[in-house]
């Protein structure tokens, strides 16, 4: 739940999703809602806080001018780097609690998760070290509060040496300045535009601090890219944990998933693991111990933690791994620090407050030639129906009774008879089961068609209601684009008849919409090195077949990913299709055009993919992006409007282009 100012006298409340409890309050006081946030005049702010049972703690840091600073006179507070001792004053305690809480939405209601916890000591509460500046800065707003601060952390001296920076490393002015200031900042969420060179910036920070560093990332591609860059930029051996590698160095790059798995974070309590890690602090490296013990040693002896794509710290898995160590220096790297699920504070808690250097903004980097300006082609697509709600609700049909209940096949037969006017898919366990069901119900079986072109011809006929149903195995279904109204799952004892998620029906399996995307890709294929982004393997497989272009995703083998990226860098191919694996962090400077085949509504997911094409390269003057503006009068039009607003706010050049052009 985020409050911020939108104009001279206008306040915006952005909840973490549509919450009926918030909506009920906002409707009572005549506010405006644009689909993702509420707007109201500042005079209504006290009423909003009162009705939502919120204190002024939620107004920090964007609305401090509306906080009553005359409060809490005479209150005495003792503060350390991770604890606060305060009087038993109900209003004050609630204010500090709200200051240090996440507000999430679940099933239409808002829930508060406090990151400040009571300790065994009376009136003393603990908080994550990243929140120290937040708590301290908030307390300083009130002149009447008596604050006593006792630091409990000792700044480590530099103890690592590195050879001179290689001549081929381009050290940009803003990167050098950030590395100079990092020591004094110590803990922060470092916000830099996508394409600013966060890996080189990190290497300069590591050089300047000269302490043992753990760099966390989330994919094998980023793991290997970062390790290679560090090895070249720092001139020392780099430890690598992940992608079937395990070595620990003074500088170590690791995937969060590997640490999570090897430590068994889900099997042992976080407190126990952190205690074991801290017990290794200052002790020799346990070379003869298990990989788990060696990892605990690394976490206990890390003096600097850097988390790539730091906005992901809002996820419990990533936060739990990052907070196992207790370093003096801690930085999250991201272009989009604000999350839209109410968990922004998790990012700050794990590392530190937002640090957005004014000399390294998007505008500054464009002026200096380090980042390309964006030109967006918005292509309208008119849907044939209106889609409401985020997802269509599943309908369930249960087997009646126990021993007396009908067999699944009997229920399937009843359902198929009932839905002769609908397009249905019957899911089978495997190919053999699919053949049996196809014979029993006299339906075509998708699994028997080996040729992909013929397979999609049959599915196109299903989409156009040429016949009511077809049978497909689960494995084939997961890798094939299927447009249907209902899915009947014959693999369960309880038959589930789920109405197909409307994203699949309206976007992914919409043959008319896909035809527009294919035409655009063909039009630009010989002019620009192009990346098409999709959300699902089935969608990627379909476009890959239609365009005869490689498709890489999470399950693609490492060698194949590297081969495809190498091919487009060398100019051997001009088009690649990728899943979310290439949406953030991956560096392919030669890419010139992005075609986004997915719909998006979150700021991060809108901005990050465009970053893949903004890096300068010979012959590039602009980063070109093609976005589909879905007009359905419902959910997807709202998503498209949101996408347009976010891009407009970033001052990107947006032009509406008719699909007929392609």
CSV table of C-alpha atoms in Angstrom, one decimal, residues 149-415:
chain,number,residue,atom,x,y,z
A,149,UNK,CA,21.7,5.7,19.0
A,150,UNK,CA,24.3,3.0,19.7
A,151,UNK,CA,25.9,1.4,16.7
A,152,UNK,CA,26.6,-2.3,16.9
A,153,UNK,CA,28.4,-2.9,13.6
A,154,UNK,CA,32.1,-2.3,12.9
A,155,UNK,CA,33.1,-1.1,9.4
A,156,UNK,CA,35.6,-3.7,8.0
A,157,UNK,CA,38.9,-2.5,6.7
A,158,UNK,CA,39.8,-3.2,3.1
A,159,UNK,CA,41.9,-6.4,2.9
A,160,UNK,CA,41.7,-7.5,-0.7
A,161,UNK,CA,44.0,-6.3,-3.5
A,162,UNK,CA,43.3,-6.3,-7.2
A,163,UNK,CA,45.4,-5.6,-10.3
A,164,UNK,CA,44.9,-2.4,-12.3
A,165,UNK,CA,41.7,-2.0,-14.2
A,166,UNK,CA,42.2,-3.6,-17.7
A,167,UNK,CA,42.5,-0.9,-20.5
A,168,UNK,CA,39.6,-2.5,-22.4
A,169,UNK,CA,37.2,-1.9,-19.5
A,170,UNK,CA,35.2,1.3,-20.1
A,171,UNK,CA,34.9,3.0,-16.7
A,172,UNK,CA,32.1,5.5,-17.0
A,173,UNK,CA,32.2,8.7,-14.9
A,174,UNK,CA,28.9,7.8,-13.1
A,175,UNK,CA,30.1,4.3,-12.4
A,176,UNK,CA,33.3,5.5,-10.8
A,177,UNK,CA,31.4,8.1,-8.7
A,178,UNK,CA,29.0,5.4,-7.4
A,179,UNK,CA,31.9,3.2,-6.4
A,180,UNK,CA,33.5,6.2,-4.6
A,181,UNK,CA,30.3,6.9,-2.6
A,182,UNK,CA,29.4,3.2,-1.9
A,183,UNK,CA,31.6,2.9,1.2
A,184,UNK,CA,29.8,5.8,2.9
A,185,UNK,CA,26.3,4.6,1.8
A,186,UNK,CA,27.1,1.1,3.0
A,187,UNK,CA,23.5,-0.3,2.5
A,188,UNK,CA,21.2,0.6,-0.3
A,189,UNK,CA,18.8,-0.3,-3.1
A,190,UNK,CA,20.9,1.1,-5.9
A,191,UNK,CA,18.6,2.2,-8.7
A,192,UNK,CA,20.1,2.5,-12.2
A,193,UNK,CA,18.4,2.5,-15.6
A,194,UNK,CA,18.4,-0.8,-17.5
A,195,UNK,CA,21.5,-0.7,-19.7
A,196,UNK,CA,23.6,1.4,-17.2
A,197,UNK,CA,26.1,-1.4,-16.8
A,198,UNK,CA,25.3,-2.7,-13.3
A,199,UNK,CA,27.9,-5.6,-13.5
A,200,UNK,CA,30.8,-3.2,-14.3
A,201,UNK,CA,29.5,-0.8,-11.6
A,202,UNK,CA,29.4,-3.8,-9.1
A,203,UNK,CA,33.0,-4.7,-10.0
A,204,UNK,CA,34.1,-1.1,-9.3
A,205,UNK,CA,32.3,-1.1,-5.9
A,206,UNK,CA,34.0,-4.4,-5.1
A,207,UNK,CA,37.4,-3.0,-6.0
A,208,UNK,CA,36.8,0.1,-3.9
A,209,UNK,CA,35.6,-1.8,-0.8
A,210,UNK,CA,38.2,-4.5,-1.0
A,211,UNK,CA,36.3,-7.1,1.1
A,212,UNK,CA,34.9,-10.6,0.6
A,213,UNK,CA,31.8,-10.3,-1.6
A,214,UNK,CA,28.9,-12.5,-2.5
A,215,UNK,CA,27.0,-11.6,-5.6
A,216,UNK,CA,23.6,-13.2,-5.9
A,217,UNK,CA,21.8,-13.7,-9.2
A,218,UNK,CA,18.9,-15.9,-10.3
A,219,UNK,CA,19.7,-17.6,-13.6
A,220,UNK,CA,22.5,-19.6,-15.1
A,221,UNK,CA,22.9,-17.2,-18.0
A,222,UNK,CA,23.4,-14.3,-15.6
A,223,UNK,CA,25.6,-16.4,-13.3
A,224,UNK,CA,28.1,-17.1,-16.1
A,225,UNK,CA,27.9,-13.7,-17.7
A,226,UNK,CA,28.6,-12.0,-14.3
A,227,UNK,CA,31.4,-14.4,-13.4
A,228,UNK,CA,33.2,-13.9,-16.7
A,229,UNK,CA,32.8,-10.1,-16.5
A,230,UNK,CA,34.2,-10.1,-12.9
A,231,UNK,CA,37.1,-12.3,-13.8
A,232,UNK,CA,38.1,-9.9,-16.6
A,233,UNK,CA,37.4,-6.7,-14.7
A,234,UNK,CA,38.9,-7.7,-11.4
A,235,UNK,CA,41.7,-9.9,-12.6
A,236,UNK,CA,41.3,-12.5,-9.8
A,237,UNK,CA,39.7,-16.0,-9.7
A,238,UNK,CA,36.0,-15.9,-9.2
A,239,UNK,CA,34.1,-18.5,-7.1
A,240,UNK,CA,31.0,-19.8,-8.9
A,241,UNK,CA,28.0,-21.6,-7.2
A,242,UNK,CA,25.4,-22.8,-9.6
A,243,UNK,CA,25.0,-24.4,-13.1
A,244,UNK,CA,26.6,-27.6,-11.7
A,245,UNK,CA,29.7,-25.6,-10.4
A,246,UNK,CA,30.8,-25.1,-6.8
A,247,UNK,CA,33.8,-23.1,-5.9
A,248,UNK,CA,34.2,-20.4,-3.3
A,249,UNK,CA,36.5,-17.4,-3.7
A,250,UNK,CA,37.0,-14.0,-2.1
A,251,UNK,CA,34.6,-12.9,-4.8
A,252,UNK,CA,31.8,-15.4,-5.4
A,253,UNK,CA,28.9,-15.3,-7.8
A,254,UNK,CA,26.0,-17.7,-6.9
A,255,UNK,CA,22.4,-18.4,-8.0
A,256,UNK,CA,19.9,-18.0,-5.2
A,257,UNK,CA,18.2,-21.2,-6.2
A,258,UNK,CA,21.4,-23.2,-5.7
A,259,UNK,CA,22.1,-21.8,-2.2
A,260,UNK,CA,18.5,-22.3,-1.3
A,261,UNK,CA,18.6,-26.0,-2.4
A,262,UNK,CA,22.0,-26.9,-1.0
A,263,UNK,CA,21.2,-25.3,2.4
A,264,UNK,CA,17.8,-26.9,2.6
A,265,UNK,CA,16.2,-23.5,3.5
A,266,UNK,CA,12.8,-25.1,3.4
A,267,UNK,CA,13.8,-27.9,5.7
A,268,UNK,CA,15.5,-26.0,8.5
A,269,UNK,CA,14.4,-22.8,10.2
A,270,UNK,CA,15.8,-19.5,8.9
A,271,UNK,CA,17.0,-18.6,12.4
A,272,UNK,CA,18.9,-21.9,12.9
A,273,UNK,CA,20.6,-21.5,9.5
A,274,UNK,CA,21.6,-17.9,10.2
A,275,UNK,CA,22.9,-18.8,13.6
A,276,UNK,CA,25.0,-21.6,12.1
A,277,UNK,CA,26.3,-19.2,9.4
A,278,UNK,CA,27.3,-16.5,12.0
A,279,UNK,CA,29.0,-19.1,14.1
A,280,UNK,CA,31.5,-19.6,11.3
A,281,UNK,CA,32.4,-15.8,11.3
A,282,UNK,CA,36.1,-15.3,11.6
A,283,UNK,CA,36.9,-19.1,11.4
A,284,UNK,CA,39.1,-20.8,8.8
A,285,UNK,CA,37.5,-22.1,5.6
A,286,UNK,CA,36.2,-25.7,6.3
A,287,UNK,CA,37.7,-27.3,3.2
A,288,UNK,CA,37.1,-30.8,4.5
A,289,UNK,CA,33.4,-30.2,5.3
A,290,UNK,CA,30.3,-30.7,3.3
A,291,UNK,CA,29.1,-28.1,0.7
A,292,UNK,CA,26.4,-27.0,3.1
A,293,UNK,CA,29.0,-26.2,5.8
A,294,UNK,CA,31.2,-24.4,3.2
A,295,UNK,CA,28.2,-22.3,2.2
A,296,UNK,CA,27.4,-21.5,5.8
A,297,UNK,CA,31.0,-20.4,6.2
A,298,UNK,CA,30.7,-18.2,3.1
A,299,UNK,CA,27.5,-16.5,4.4
A,300,UNK,CA,29.1,-16.0,7.9
A,301,UNK,CA,32.2,-14.4,6.4
A,302,UNK,CA,30.7,-12.2,3.7
A,303,UNK,CA,31.4,-8.5,4.3
A,304,UNK,CA,29.6,-7.3,1.1
A,305,UNK,CA,26.4,-8.7,-0.4
A,306,UNK,CA,25.2,-7.6,-3.8
A,307,UNK,CA,21.9,-8.8,-5.1
A,308,UNK,CA,21.2,-8.6,-8.9
A,309,UNK,CA,17.7,-7.7,-10.0
A,310,UNK,CA,17.1,-6.7,-6.4
A,311,UNK,CA,13.4,-6.1,-6.8
A,312,UNK,CA,13.0,-9.8,-6.6
A,313,UNK,CA,13.9,-9.7,-2.9
A,314,UNK,CA,10.1,-9.3,-2.4
A,315,UNK,CA,9.9,-13.0,-3.0
A,316,UNK,CA,10.1,-15.1,0.2
A,317,UNK,CA,12.7,-17.5,-1.2
A,318,UNK,CA,15.1,-14.8,-2.4
A,319,UNK,CA,14.6,-12.7,0.8
A,320,UNK,CA,15.3,-15.7,3.0
A,321,UNK,CA,18.6,-16.5,1.2
A,322,UNK,CA,19.8,-12.9,1.1
A,323,UNK,CA,19.1,-12.4,4.8
A,324,UNK,CA,21.0,-15.4,6.0
A,325,UNK,CA,24.3,-13.4,5.9
A,326,UNK,CA,25.0,-10.3,8.1
A,327,UNK,CA,27.4,-8.2,6.0
A,328,UNK,CA,28.3,-4.6,6.7
A,329,UNK,CA,27.8,-3.6,3.1
A,330,UNK,CA,24.7,-4.7,1.2
A,331,UNK,CA,23.4,-3.5,-2.1
A,332,UNK,CA,20.4,-4.5,-4.3
A,333,UNK,CA,20.7,-3.6,-8.0
A,334,UNK,CA,17.6,-2.8,-9.9
A,335,UNK,CA,16.0,-0.4,-12.4
A,336,UNK,CA,12.5,-0.8,-10.9
A,337,UNK,CA,12.6,-0.8,-7.1
A,338,UNK,CA,8.9,-0.4,-6.5
A,339,UNK,CA,6.9,-3.6,-6.5
A,340,UNK,CA,3.1,-3.8,-7.0
A,341,UNK,CA,2.4,-6.6,-4.7
A,342,UNK,CA,2.9,-4.6,-1.4
A,343,UNK,CA,6.3,-6.2,-0.7
A,344,UNK,CA,8.5,-3.2,-1.6
A,345,UNK,CA,9.7,-3.0,1.9
A,346,UNK,CA,11.3,-6.5,1.7
A,347,UNK,CA,13.8,-5.1,-0.8
A,348,UNK,CA,14.8,-2.3,1.6
A,349,UNK,CA,14.8,-4.6,4.6
A,350,UNK,CA,17.3,-7.0,3.0
A,351,UNK,CA,19.7,-4.3,1.8
A,352,UNK,CA,18.9,-0.7,2.4
A,353,UNK,CA,16.8,2.4,1.3
A,354,UNK,CA,16.5,3.5,-2.3
A,355,UNK,CA,19.7,5.2,-3.6
A,356,UNK,CA,19.0,6.9,-6.9
A,357,UNK,CA,22.1,8.9,-8.0
A,358,UNK,CA,20.9,12.1,-9.8
A,359,UNK,CA,24.0,12.0,-12.0
A,360,UNK,CA,22.9,8.5,-13.4
A,361,UNK,CA,19.3,9.0,-14.4
A,362,UNK,CA,17.9,7.7,-17.7
A,363,UNK,CA,18.0,11.3,-19.2
A,364,UNK,CA,21.6,11.7,-18.2
A,365,UNK,CA,22.7,8.4,-19.7
A,366,UNK,CA,20.9,9.2,-23.0
A,367,UNK,CA,22.6,12.6,-23.1
A,368,UNK,CA,26.0,10.9,-22.6
A,369,UNK,CA,25.3,8.3,-25.2
A,370,UNK,CA,25.3,5.3,-22.8
A,371,UNK,CA,21.6,4.5,-23.4
A,372,UNK,CA,19.4,4.7,-26.5
A,373,UNK,CA,16.2,6.6,-26.6
A,374,UNK,CA,13.1,4.5,-27.1
A,375,UNK,CA,10.6,4.7,-30.0
A,376,UNK,CA,7.4,2.6,-29.4
A,377,UNK,CA,5.1,1.5,-32.2
A,378,UNK,CA,1.7,0.8,-30.6
A,379,UNK,CA,-0.3,-1.5,-32.8
A,380,UNK,CA,-4.1,-1.7,-32.0
A,381,UNK,CA,-5.8,-5.1,-32.1
A,382,UNK,CA,-9.6,-5.3,-31.8
A,383,UNK,CA,-10.9,-8.3,-29.9
A,384,UNK,CA,-14.2,-9.9,-30.8
A,385,UNK,CA,-15.4,-10.0,-27.2
A,386,UNK,CA,-15.0,-8.4,-23.8
A,387,UNK,CA,-13.0,-10.1,-21.1
A,388,UNK,CA,-13.7,-9.4,-17.5
A,389,UNK,CA,-11.7,-10.3,-14.4
A,390,UNK,CA,-8.1,-11.4,-14.2
A,391,UNK,CA,-8.9,-15.1,-14.7
A,392,UNK,CA,-12.0,-17.0,-15.4
A,393,UNK,CA,-13.1,-19.1,-12.5
A,394,UNK,CA,-12.8,-22.8,-12.7
A,395,UNK,CA,-16.0,-24.9,-12.5
A,396,UNK,CA,-15.7,-28.3,-10.8
A,397,UNK,CA,-17.7,-31.4,-11.3
A,398,UNK,CA,-17.2,-33.9,-8.5
A,399,UNK,CA,-17.8,-37.7,-8.7
A,400,UNK,CA,-21.0,-38.5,-6.9
A,401,UNK,CA,-20.5,-40.7,-3.8
A,402,UNK,CA,-17.7,-43.3,-3.5
A,403,UNK,CA,-18.1,-46.9,-4.7
A,404,UNK,CA,-21.3,-46.0,-6.5
A,405,UNK,CA,-19.8,-43.1,-8.4
A,406,UNK,CA,-19.5,-43.2,-12.2
A,407,UNK,CA,-16.2,-43.8,-13.8
A,408,UNK,CA,-14.4,-40.7,-15.2
A,409,UNK,CA,-15.1,-41.8,-18.8
A,410,UNK,CA,-18.9,-41.8,-18.1
A,411,UNK,CA,-18.7,-38.3,-16.7
A,412,UNK,CA,-16.6,-37.2,-19.7
A,413,UNK,CA,-19.2,-38.5,-22.1
A,414,UNK,CA,-21.9,-36.6,-20.2
A,415,UNK,CA,-19.9,-33.4,-20.4
